[in-house]
XYZ file of C-alpha atoms in Angstrom:
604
model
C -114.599 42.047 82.884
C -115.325 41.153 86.364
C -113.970 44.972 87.789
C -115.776 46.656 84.722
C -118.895 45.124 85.600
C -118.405 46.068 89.474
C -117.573 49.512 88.558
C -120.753 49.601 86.331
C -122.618 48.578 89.615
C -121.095 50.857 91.755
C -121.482 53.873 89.810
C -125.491 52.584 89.206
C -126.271 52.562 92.781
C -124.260 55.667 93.622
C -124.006 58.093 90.996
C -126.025 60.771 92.669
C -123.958 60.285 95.869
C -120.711 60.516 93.620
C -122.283 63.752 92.165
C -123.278 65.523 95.137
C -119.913 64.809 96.741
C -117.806 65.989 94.026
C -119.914 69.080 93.896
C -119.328 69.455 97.744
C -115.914 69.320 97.643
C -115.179 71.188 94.150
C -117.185 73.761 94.300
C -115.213 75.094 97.565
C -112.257 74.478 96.311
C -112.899 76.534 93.127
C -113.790 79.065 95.181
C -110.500 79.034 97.426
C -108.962 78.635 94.007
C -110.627 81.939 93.042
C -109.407 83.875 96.412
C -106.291 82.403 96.090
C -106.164 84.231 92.480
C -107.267 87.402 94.012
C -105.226 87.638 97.042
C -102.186 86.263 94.954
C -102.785 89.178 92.614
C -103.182 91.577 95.288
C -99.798 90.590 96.931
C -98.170 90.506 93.607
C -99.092 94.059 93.069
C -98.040 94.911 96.105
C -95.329 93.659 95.949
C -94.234 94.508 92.529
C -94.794 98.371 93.176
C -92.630 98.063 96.281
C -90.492 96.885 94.153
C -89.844 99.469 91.733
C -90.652 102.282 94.226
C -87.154 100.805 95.588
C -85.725 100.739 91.989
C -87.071 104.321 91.636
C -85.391 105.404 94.834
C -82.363 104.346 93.406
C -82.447 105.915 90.565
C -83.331 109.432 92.031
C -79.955 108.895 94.464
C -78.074 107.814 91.144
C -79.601 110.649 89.254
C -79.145 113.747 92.436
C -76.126 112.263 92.381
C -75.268 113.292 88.921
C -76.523 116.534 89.304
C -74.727 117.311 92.305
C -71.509 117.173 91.003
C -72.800 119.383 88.138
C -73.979 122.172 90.876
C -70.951 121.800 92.562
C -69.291 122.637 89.309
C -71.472 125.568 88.786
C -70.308 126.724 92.434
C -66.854 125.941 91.866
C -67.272 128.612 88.813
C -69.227 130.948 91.115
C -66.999 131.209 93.548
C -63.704 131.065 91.548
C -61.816 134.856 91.147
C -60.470 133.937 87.623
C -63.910 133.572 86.518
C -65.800 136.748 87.760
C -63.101 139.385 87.603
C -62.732 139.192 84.130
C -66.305 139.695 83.630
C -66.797 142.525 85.923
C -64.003 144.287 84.340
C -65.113 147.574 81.998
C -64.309 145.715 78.169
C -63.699 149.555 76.918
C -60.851 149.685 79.809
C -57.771 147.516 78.276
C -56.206 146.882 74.840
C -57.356 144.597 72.450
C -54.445 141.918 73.357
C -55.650 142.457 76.903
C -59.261 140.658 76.109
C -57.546 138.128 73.712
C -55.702 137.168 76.878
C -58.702 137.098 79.300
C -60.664 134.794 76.227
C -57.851 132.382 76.509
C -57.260 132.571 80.245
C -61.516 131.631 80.762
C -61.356 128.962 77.800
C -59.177 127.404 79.553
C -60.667 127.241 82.821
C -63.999 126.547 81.308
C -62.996 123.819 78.610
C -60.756 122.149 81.601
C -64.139 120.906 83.305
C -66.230 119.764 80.194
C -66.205 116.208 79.834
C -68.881 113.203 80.153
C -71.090 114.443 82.523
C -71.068 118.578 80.932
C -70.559 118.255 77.657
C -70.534 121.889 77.232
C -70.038 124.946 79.814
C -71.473 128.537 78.471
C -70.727 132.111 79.463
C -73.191 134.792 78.643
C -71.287 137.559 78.799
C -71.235 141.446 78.722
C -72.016 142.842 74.562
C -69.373 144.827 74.387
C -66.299 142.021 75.384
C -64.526 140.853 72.214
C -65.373 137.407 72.683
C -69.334 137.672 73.682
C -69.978 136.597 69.712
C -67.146 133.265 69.859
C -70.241 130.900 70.067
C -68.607 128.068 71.165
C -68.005 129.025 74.626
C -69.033 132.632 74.975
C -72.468 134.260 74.078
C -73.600 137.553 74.217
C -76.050 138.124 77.005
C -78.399 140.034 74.572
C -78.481 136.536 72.929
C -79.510 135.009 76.428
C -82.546 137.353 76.680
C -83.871 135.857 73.840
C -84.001 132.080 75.297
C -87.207 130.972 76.941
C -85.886 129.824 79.582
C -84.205 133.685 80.369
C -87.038 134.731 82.397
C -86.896 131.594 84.971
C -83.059 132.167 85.364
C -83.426 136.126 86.737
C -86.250 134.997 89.009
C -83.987 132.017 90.436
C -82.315 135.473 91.461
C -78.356 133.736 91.413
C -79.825 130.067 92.400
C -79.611 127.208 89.813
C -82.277 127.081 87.811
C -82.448 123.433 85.430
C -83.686 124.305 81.632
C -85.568 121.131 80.319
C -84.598 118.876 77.771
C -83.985 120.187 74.472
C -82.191 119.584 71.000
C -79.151 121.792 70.269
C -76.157 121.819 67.606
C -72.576 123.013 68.739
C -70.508 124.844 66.605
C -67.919 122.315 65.264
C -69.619 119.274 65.806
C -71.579 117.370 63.691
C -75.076 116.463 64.129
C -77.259 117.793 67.398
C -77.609 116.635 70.866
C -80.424 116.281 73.497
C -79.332 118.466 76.952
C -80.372 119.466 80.080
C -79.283 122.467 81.211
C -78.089 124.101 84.653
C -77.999 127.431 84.728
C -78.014 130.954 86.863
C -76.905 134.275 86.759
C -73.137 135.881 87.733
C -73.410 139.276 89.823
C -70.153 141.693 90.380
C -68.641 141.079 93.668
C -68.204 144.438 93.736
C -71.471 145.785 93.131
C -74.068 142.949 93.819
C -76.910 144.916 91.903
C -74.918 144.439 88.758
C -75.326 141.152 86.483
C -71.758 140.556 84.895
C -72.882 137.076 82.859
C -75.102 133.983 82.919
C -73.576 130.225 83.655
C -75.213 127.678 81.844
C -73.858 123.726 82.183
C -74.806 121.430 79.453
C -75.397 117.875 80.554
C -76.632 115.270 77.962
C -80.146 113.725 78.394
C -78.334 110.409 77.569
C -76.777 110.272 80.759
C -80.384 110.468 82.488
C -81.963 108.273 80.186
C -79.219 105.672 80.641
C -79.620 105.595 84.235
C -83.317 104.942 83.945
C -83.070 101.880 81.350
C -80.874 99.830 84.145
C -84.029 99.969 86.317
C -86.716 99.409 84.153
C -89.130 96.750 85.196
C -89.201 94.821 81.601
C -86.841 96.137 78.998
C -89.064 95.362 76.218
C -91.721 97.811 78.172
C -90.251 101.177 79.208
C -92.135 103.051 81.296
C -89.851 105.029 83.279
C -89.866 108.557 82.276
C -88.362 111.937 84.807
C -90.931 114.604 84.305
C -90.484 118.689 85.334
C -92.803 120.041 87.898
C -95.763 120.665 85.103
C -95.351 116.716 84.448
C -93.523 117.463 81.082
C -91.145 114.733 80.244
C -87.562 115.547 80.806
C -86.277 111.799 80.000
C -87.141 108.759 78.498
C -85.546 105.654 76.424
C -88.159 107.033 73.907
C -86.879 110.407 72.691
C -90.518 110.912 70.491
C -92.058 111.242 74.125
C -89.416 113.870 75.287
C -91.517 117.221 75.614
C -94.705 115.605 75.966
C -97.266 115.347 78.718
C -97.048 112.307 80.750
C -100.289 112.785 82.370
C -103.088 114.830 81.955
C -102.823 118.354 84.263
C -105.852 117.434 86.361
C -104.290 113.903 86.663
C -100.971 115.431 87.612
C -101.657 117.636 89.797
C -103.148 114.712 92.677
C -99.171 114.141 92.812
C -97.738 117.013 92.488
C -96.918 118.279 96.283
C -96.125 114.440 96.917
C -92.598 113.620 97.555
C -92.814 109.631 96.996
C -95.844 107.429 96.317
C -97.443 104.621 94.824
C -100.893 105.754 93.654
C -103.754 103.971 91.213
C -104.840 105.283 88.055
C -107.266 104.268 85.407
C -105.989 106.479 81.967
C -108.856 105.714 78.891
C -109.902 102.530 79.809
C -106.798 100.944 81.156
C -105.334 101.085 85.090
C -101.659 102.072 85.519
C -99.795 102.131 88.798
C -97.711 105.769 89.158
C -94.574 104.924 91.043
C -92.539 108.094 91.863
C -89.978 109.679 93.994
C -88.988 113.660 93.731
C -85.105 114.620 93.076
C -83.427 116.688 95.737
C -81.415 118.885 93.350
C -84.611 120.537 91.361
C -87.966 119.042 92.211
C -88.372 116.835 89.045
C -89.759 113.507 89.446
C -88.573 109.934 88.769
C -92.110 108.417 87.770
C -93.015 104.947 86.254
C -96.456 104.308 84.792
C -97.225 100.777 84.767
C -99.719 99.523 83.463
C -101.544 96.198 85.619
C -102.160 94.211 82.934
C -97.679 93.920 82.529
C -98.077 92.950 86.696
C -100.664 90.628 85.963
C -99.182 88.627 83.020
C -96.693 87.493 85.032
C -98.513 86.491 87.441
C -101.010 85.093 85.315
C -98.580 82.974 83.793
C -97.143 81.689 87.475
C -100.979 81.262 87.890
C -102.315 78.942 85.425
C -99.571 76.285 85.576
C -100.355 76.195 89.477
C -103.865 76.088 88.984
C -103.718 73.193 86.334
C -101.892 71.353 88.566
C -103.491 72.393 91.433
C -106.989 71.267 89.639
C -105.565 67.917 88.033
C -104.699 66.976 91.613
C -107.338 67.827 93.643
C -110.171 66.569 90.955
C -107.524 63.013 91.125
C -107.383 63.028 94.663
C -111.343 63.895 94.966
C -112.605 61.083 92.463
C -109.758 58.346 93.849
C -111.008 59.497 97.190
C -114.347 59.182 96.382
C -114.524 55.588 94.610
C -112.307 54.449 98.092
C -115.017 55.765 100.375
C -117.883 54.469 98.402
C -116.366 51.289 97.882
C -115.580 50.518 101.524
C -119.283 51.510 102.620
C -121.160 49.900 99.671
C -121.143 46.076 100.806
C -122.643 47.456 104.346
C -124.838 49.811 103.008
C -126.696 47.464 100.516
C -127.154 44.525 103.282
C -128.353 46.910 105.522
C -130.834 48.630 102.641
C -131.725 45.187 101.708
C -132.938 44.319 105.063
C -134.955 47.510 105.542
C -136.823 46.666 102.160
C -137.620 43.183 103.159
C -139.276 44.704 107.057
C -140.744 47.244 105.060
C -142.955 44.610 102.775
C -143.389 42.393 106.039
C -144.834 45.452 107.464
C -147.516 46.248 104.473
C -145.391 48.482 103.004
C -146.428 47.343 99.410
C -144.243 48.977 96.618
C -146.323 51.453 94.120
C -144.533 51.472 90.974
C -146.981 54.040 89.114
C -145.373 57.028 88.826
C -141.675 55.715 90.039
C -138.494 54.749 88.134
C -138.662 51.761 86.689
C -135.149 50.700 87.326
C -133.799 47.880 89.537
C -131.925 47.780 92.205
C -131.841 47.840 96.265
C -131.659 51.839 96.396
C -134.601 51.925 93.899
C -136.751 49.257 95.254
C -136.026 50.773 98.806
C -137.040 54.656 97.460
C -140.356 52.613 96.076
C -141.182 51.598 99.326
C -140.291 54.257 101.510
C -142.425 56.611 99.059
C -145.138 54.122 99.249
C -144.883 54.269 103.546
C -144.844 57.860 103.351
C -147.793 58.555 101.757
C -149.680 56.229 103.795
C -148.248 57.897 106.443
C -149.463 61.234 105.257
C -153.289 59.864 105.075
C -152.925 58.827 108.509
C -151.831 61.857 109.729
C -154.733 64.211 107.509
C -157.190 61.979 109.051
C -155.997 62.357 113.358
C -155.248 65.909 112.065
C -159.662 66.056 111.033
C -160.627 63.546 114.031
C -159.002 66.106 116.790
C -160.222 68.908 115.193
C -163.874 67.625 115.459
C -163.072 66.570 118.977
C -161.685 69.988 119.802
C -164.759 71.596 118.328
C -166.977 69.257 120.404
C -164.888 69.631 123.409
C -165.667 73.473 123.255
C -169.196 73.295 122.774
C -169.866 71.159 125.706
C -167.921 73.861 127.790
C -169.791 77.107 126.456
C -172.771 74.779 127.101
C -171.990 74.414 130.655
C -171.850 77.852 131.210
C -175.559 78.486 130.523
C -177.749 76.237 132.662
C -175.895 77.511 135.530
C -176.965 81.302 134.865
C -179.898 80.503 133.923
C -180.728 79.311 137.649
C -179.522 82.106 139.044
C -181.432 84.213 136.496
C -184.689 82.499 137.325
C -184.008 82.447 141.112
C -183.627 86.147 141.206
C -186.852 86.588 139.135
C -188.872 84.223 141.098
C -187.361 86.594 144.508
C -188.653 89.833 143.035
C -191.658 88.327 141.599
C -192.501 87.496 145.680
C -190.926 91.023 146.738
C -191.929 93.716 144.157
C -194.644 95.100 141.737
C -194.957 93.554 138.384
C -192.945 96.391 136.433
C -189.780 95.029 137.797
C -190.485 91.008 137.443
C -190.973 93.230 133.572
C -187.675 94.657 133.365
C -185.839 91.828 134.324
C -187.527 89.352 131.668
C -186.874 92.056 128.921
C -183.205 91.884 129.848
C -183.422 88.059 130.051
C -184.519 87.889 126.821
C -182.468 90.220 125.397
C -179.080 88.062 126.854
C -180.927 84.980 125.765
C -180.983 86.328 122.068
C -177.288 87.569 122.355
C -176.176 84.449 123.459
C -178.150 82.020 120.707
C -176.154 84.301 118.074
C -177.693 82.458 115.315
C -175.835 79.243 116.539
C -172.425 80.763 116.078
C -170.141 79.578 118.511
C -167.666 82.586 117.242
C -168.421 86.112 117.210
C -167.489 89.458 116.875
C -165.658 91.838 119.816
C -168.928 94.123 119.687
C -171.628 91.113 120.024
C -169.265 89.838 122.684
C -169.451 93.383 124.410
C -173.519 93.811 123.895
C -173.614 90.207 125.805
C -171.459 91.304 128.651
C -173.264 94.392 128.994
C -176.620 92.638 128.944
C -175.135 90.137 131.993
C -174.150 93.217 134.124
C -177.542 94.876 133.442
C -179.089 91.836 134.555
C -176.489 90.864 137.532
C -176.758 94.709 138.894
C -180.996 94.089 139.112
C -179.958 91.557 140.976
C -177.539 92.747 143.618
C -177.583 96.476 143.301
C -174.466 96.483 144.998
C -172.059 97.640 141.988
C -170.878 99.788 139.177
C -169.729 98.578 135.805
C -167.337 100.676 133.140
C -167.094 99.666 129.366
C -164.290 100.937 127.063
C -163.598 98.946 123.867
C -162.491 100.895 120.182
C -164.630 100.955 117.497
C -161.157 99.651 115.510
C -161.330 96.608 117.057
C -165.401 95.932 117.372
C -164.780 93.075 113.936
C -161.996 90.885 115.734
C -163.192 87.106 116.470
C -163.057 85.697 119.443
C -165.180 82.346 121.352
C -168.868 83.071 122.569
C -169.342 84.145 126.078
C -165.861 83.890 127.364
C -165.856 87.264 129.173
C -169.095 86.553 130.948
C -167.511 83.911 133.782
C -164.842 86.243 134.119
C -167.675 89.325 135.269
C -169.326 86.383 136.843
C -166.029 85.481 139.526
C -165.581 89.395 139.855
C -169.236 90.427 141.090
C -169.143 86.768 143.258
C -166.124 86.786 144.703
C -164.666 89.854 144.487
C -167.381 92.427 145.080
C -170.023 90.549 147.309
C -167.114 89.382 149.440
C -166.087 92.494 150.309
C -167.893 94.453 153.335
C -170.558 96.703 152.270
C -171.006 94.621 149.193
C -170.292 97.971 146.929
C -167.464 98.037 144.376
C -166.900 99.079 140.522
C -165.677 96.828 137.592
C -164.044 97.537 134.630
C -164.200 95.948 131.541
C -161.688 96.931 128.768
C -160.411 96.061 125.494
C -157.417 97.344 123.589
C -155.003 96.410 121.108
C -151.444 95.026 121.840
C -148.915 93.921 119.401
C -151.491 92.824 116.702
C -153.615 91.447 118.842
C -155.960 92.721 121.523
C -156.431 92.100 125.135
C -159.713 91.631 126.910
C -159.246 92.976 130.678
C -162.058 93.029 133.870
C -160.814 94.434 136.593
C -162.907 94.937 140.505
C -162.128 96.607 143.627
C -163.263 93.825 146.000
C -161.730 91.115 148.211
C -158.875 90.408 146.251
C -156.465 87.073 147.144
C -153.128 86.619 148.249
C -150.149 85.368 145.765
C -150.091 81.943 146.916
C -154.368 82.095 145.783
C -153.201 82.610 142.589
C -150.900 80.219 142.141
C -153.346 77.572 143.877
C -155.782 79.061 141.176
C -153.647 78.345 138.045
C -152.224 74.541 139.581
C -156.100 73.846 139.560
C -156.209 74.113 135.925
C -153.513 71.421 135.223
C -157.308 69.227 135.724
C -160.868 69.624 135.207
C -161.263 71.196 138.889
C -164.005 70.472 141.134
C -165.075 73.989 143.386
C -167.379 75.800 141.839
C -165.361 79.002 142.262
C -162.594 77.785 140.005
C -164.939 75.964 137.034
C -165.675 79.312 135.449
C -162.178 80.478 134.824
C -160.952 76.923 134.193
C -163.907 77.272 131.349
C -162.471 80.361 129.734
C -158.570 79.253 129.851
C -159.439 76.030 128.287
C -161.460 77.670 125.472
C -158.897 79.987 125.646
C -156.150 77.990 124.438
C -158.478 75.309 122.278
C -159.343 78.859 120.212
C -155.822 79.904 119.911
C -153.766 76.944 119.444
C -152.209 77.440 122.651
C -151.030 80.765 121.783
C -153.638 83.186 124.072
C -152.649 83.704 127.425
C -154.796 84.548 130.453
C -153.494 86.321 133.451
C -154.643 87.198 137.322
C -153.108 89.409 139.365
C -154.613 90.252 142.873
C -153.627 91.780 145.644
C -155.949 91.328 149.327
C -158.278 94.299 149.713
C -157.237 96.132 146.397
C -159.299 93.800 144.074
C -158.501 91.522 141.185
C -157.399 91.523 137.236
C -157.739 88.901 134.976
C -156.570 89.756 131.677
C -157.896 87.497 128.136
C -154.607 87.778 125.725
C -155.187 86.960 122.171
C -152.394 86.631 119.512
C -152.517 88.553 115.900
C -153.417 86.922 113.402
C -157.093 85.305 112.259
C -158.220 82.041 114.055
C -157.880 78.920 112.313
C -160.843 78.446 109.369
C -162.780 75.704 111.214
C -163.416 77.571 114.046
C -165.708 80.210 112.305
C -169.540 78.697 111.470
């Protein structure tokens, strides 16, 4: 009972770890197990084919073999005196007793080579001998010219020429006989124009089909056929399929002017493997169509005993494994979990059962706990996530803030100077422009605005800045595409501000131009002001941007400090701004802001 119960335990506490492990490691090894299948298939196949494209080889040297010694016959006969003299001779020219004698003399000769492998040689011979009518072993030629196969013969034109399979009866012997034929035309030595008789060698189909049932892949399958040039097959352990089409033409045909081959076929719904080889001796073809499913049975069969026992053992080896592992680690791992639970309630951590399992255990009471310390957690973390974002927004409003008393006194002092210098219509002009900055800047309290009202403001500050120093020109160029993007009140004016200061008055002859562009980059956009004046060196710079690492205390730097800060409170730390200066040639500080909308709380 004692090992019951401590299985019961173990399993309680870590079923799901069980779980997930055995899914870990089974579900790869099913799916080796599955390649495994495939590629084992694959090779089989492979291998298989090769197999009986070996077999098939054979055969054709077994079967040319066979045939050769029939041609060689047929040349023997060819070439042999006391077989074409007698045929050339005029039948009209001797006695009667004289053709009785040439009969026997070329029974003799012919009967003399008949045996297993031609069970019957024929002689078509001239009408008018005696013995063209004997039918056993001379025929009339009139009665060749009449076979189908006649035609084929003459064109051959004295070559052999093999007739395909068919059924004939001999004269004297019971019953009929399948045969292949070999046959070709005699000529007159004497005058080669002249056709004295046709040779045709009978050789039984048996002896082909016999030859093709020792290399058959399963003997209660057959599926190795020889086939003509049109696919027709010549034979087959099935005689009902002699005569037939083994493949469709169009099918066929892909394999026809191939020698030797293994090639994949799907015929109706099922896929064969065509195995063939071509004989030497007339162009047929030693094929065998196998069908896959014969490859794969065998395999299949080698295949699911391994992969039971390959399963049984891995799913034993997995779960014994498993149990081992667990077992070794689960004394540890509960005194460690139980001291974690116990600092966790020391530390507040109360456990909140609503809504939890209520089941017992260290894993459980642990999961409480730690669910109860993350959501606490979470509350913490939404409320320093509010408090910085109010200080942030607080933090930026006392920066744009600074930014206006400081104008303001230079807008005043220059005011106050022309009130003491010049007419009233000026001292006019420049509080209409005042105002109309003023009113730009309020903007309705908005502490975010558009592109355009940031590009009316800046335009209103030059207006009011060139009144004041006459000493420069100013360019504009924003698109009308980009005139809705958001971006932080007055950030562009310190930048004109530093430019007309310390670029343009600094420069002899106080005259220069500025630019002031906006266009679109990636997304986002990019603010640029650009002047012609003093310029600073590369080391400047750098001094300039090392100044920002804190709140820096010359007057010169404040104002870009400003916008980089407000920059990067805006963005998240994703703008960028950039100088680049060179002495004499003037200064570019570029405003880069990301794609994308600006987080919700920074719109009012």
């Amino acid at each position: 009972m004692g090992v019951v119960r401590k299985f019961r335990l173990l399993w309680a506490e870590c079923r799901r770890t069980i779980i997930l492990y055995l899914l870990i490691v089974l579900l790869p090894a099913g799916v080796l197990l599955h390649y495994y299948f495939q590629r084992s298939e694959d090779i089989f196949e492979r291998q298989v084919t090769e197999s009986i494209l070996n077999s098939i080889r054979q055969v054709k040297i077994n079967l040319d073999y066979r045939l050769s010694k029939v041609d060689e016959i047929s040349d023997a006969l060819i070439l042999n005196t006391d077989l074409y003299d007698p045929l050339a001779g005029d039948p009209l020219a001797g006695t009667h007793y004289s053709q009785v004698q040439e009969e026997a003399k070329l029974g003799n000769l012919v009967r003399s080579l008949q045996g297993n492998d031609i069970r019957k040689i024929k002689l078509y011979v001239n009408p008018d001998k005696m013995y063209a009518r004997e039918h056993v072993n001379f025929f009339s030629l009139d009665e060749a010219k009449e076979e189908p196969w006649y035609g084929q013969v003459m064109r051959s034109n004295g070559g052999v020429y093999w007739i395909p399979t068919r059924t004939v009866s001999y004269l004297g012997s019971p019953g009929s006989v399948r045969i292949v034929s070999s046959a070709r035309i005699i000529r007159d030595p004497g005058n080669y124009a002249r056709i004295v008789g046709i040779l045709e060698l009978d050789v039984p189909e048996a002896n082909l089909s016999a030859i093709l049932a020792q290399a058959e892949y399963q003997e209660s399958n057959r599926t190795m056929y020889v086939v003509d040039g049109d696919g027709f097959i010549i034979s087959q352990t099935q005689e009902d399929l002699i005569g037939t089409r083994l493949l469709q033409p169009d099918m066929f045909n892909t394999v026809r002017d191939q020698a030797s081959g293994i090639r994949r076929m799907t015929i109706g719904d099922e896929a064969y493997y065509m195995i063939f080889d071509t004989l030497d001796e007339n162009g047929w073809k030693v094929v065998s169509l196998l069908p896959v499913r014969l490859i794969n049975r065998t395999n299949a069969d080698f295949n699911v005993g391994f992969s039971i026992v390959l399963s049984l053992s891995l799913m034993l080896l997995v779960i014994l494994g498993a149990f081992l592992v667990f077992a070794n680690v689960n004394r540890s791992m509960i005194a460690r979990l139980r001291h974690i639970t116990e600092q966790l309630k020391e530390r507040g951590a109360v456990v909140i059962e609503e809504g939890l399992p209520r089941r017992r255990g260290v894993v459980i009471q642990l999961e409480k706990s730690v669910t109860h310390m993350l959501s606490t957690l979470q509350q913490l973390l939404e409320d320093n996530y509010r408090t910085k974002e109010k200080e942030k927004e607080a933090q930026m409003r006392v920066l744009q803030a600074q930014i206006n008393p400081h104008f303001l006194y230079n807008a005043l002092d220059t005011i106050n100077w022309m009130a003491l210098t010049k007419g009233a219509k000026d001292i006019s002009r420049m509080l209409q422009m005042l105002a109309q900055y003023f009113r730009l800047s309020l903007s309705k309290g908005k502490d975010i605005v558009t592109l355009e009202e940031e590009m009316n403001l800046a335009k209103a500050y030059l207006e009011i800045q060139k009144q004041r120093f006459h000493s420069f020109e100013y360019e504009m160029v924003y698109p009308d595409s980009l005139a809705g993007r958001l971006l932080p009140k007055l950030i562009v004016q310190p930048i004109i501000e530093n430019a007309i200061l310390h670029g343009i008055q600094n420069e002899d002859g106080h005259q220069g131009c500025i630019r002031l562009e906006v266009f679109e980059q990636g997304g986002g956009f990019v603010i640029r002001v650009a002047d012609n004046g003093t310029g600073m060196s590369e080391d400047k710079v750098r001094e300039l941007f090392a100044s920002f690492s804190s709140l820096p205390t010359s007057t010169s730097s404040y104002g870009l400090y400003n916008v980089w800060e407000r920059l990067r409170l805006y963005s998240g730390g994703a703008g960028c701004l950039n100088v680049t200066s060179m002495p004499g040639e003037g200064t570019t500080v570029s405003l880069t802001f990301p794609d994308g909308p600006p987080p919700p709380h920074r719109v009012q």
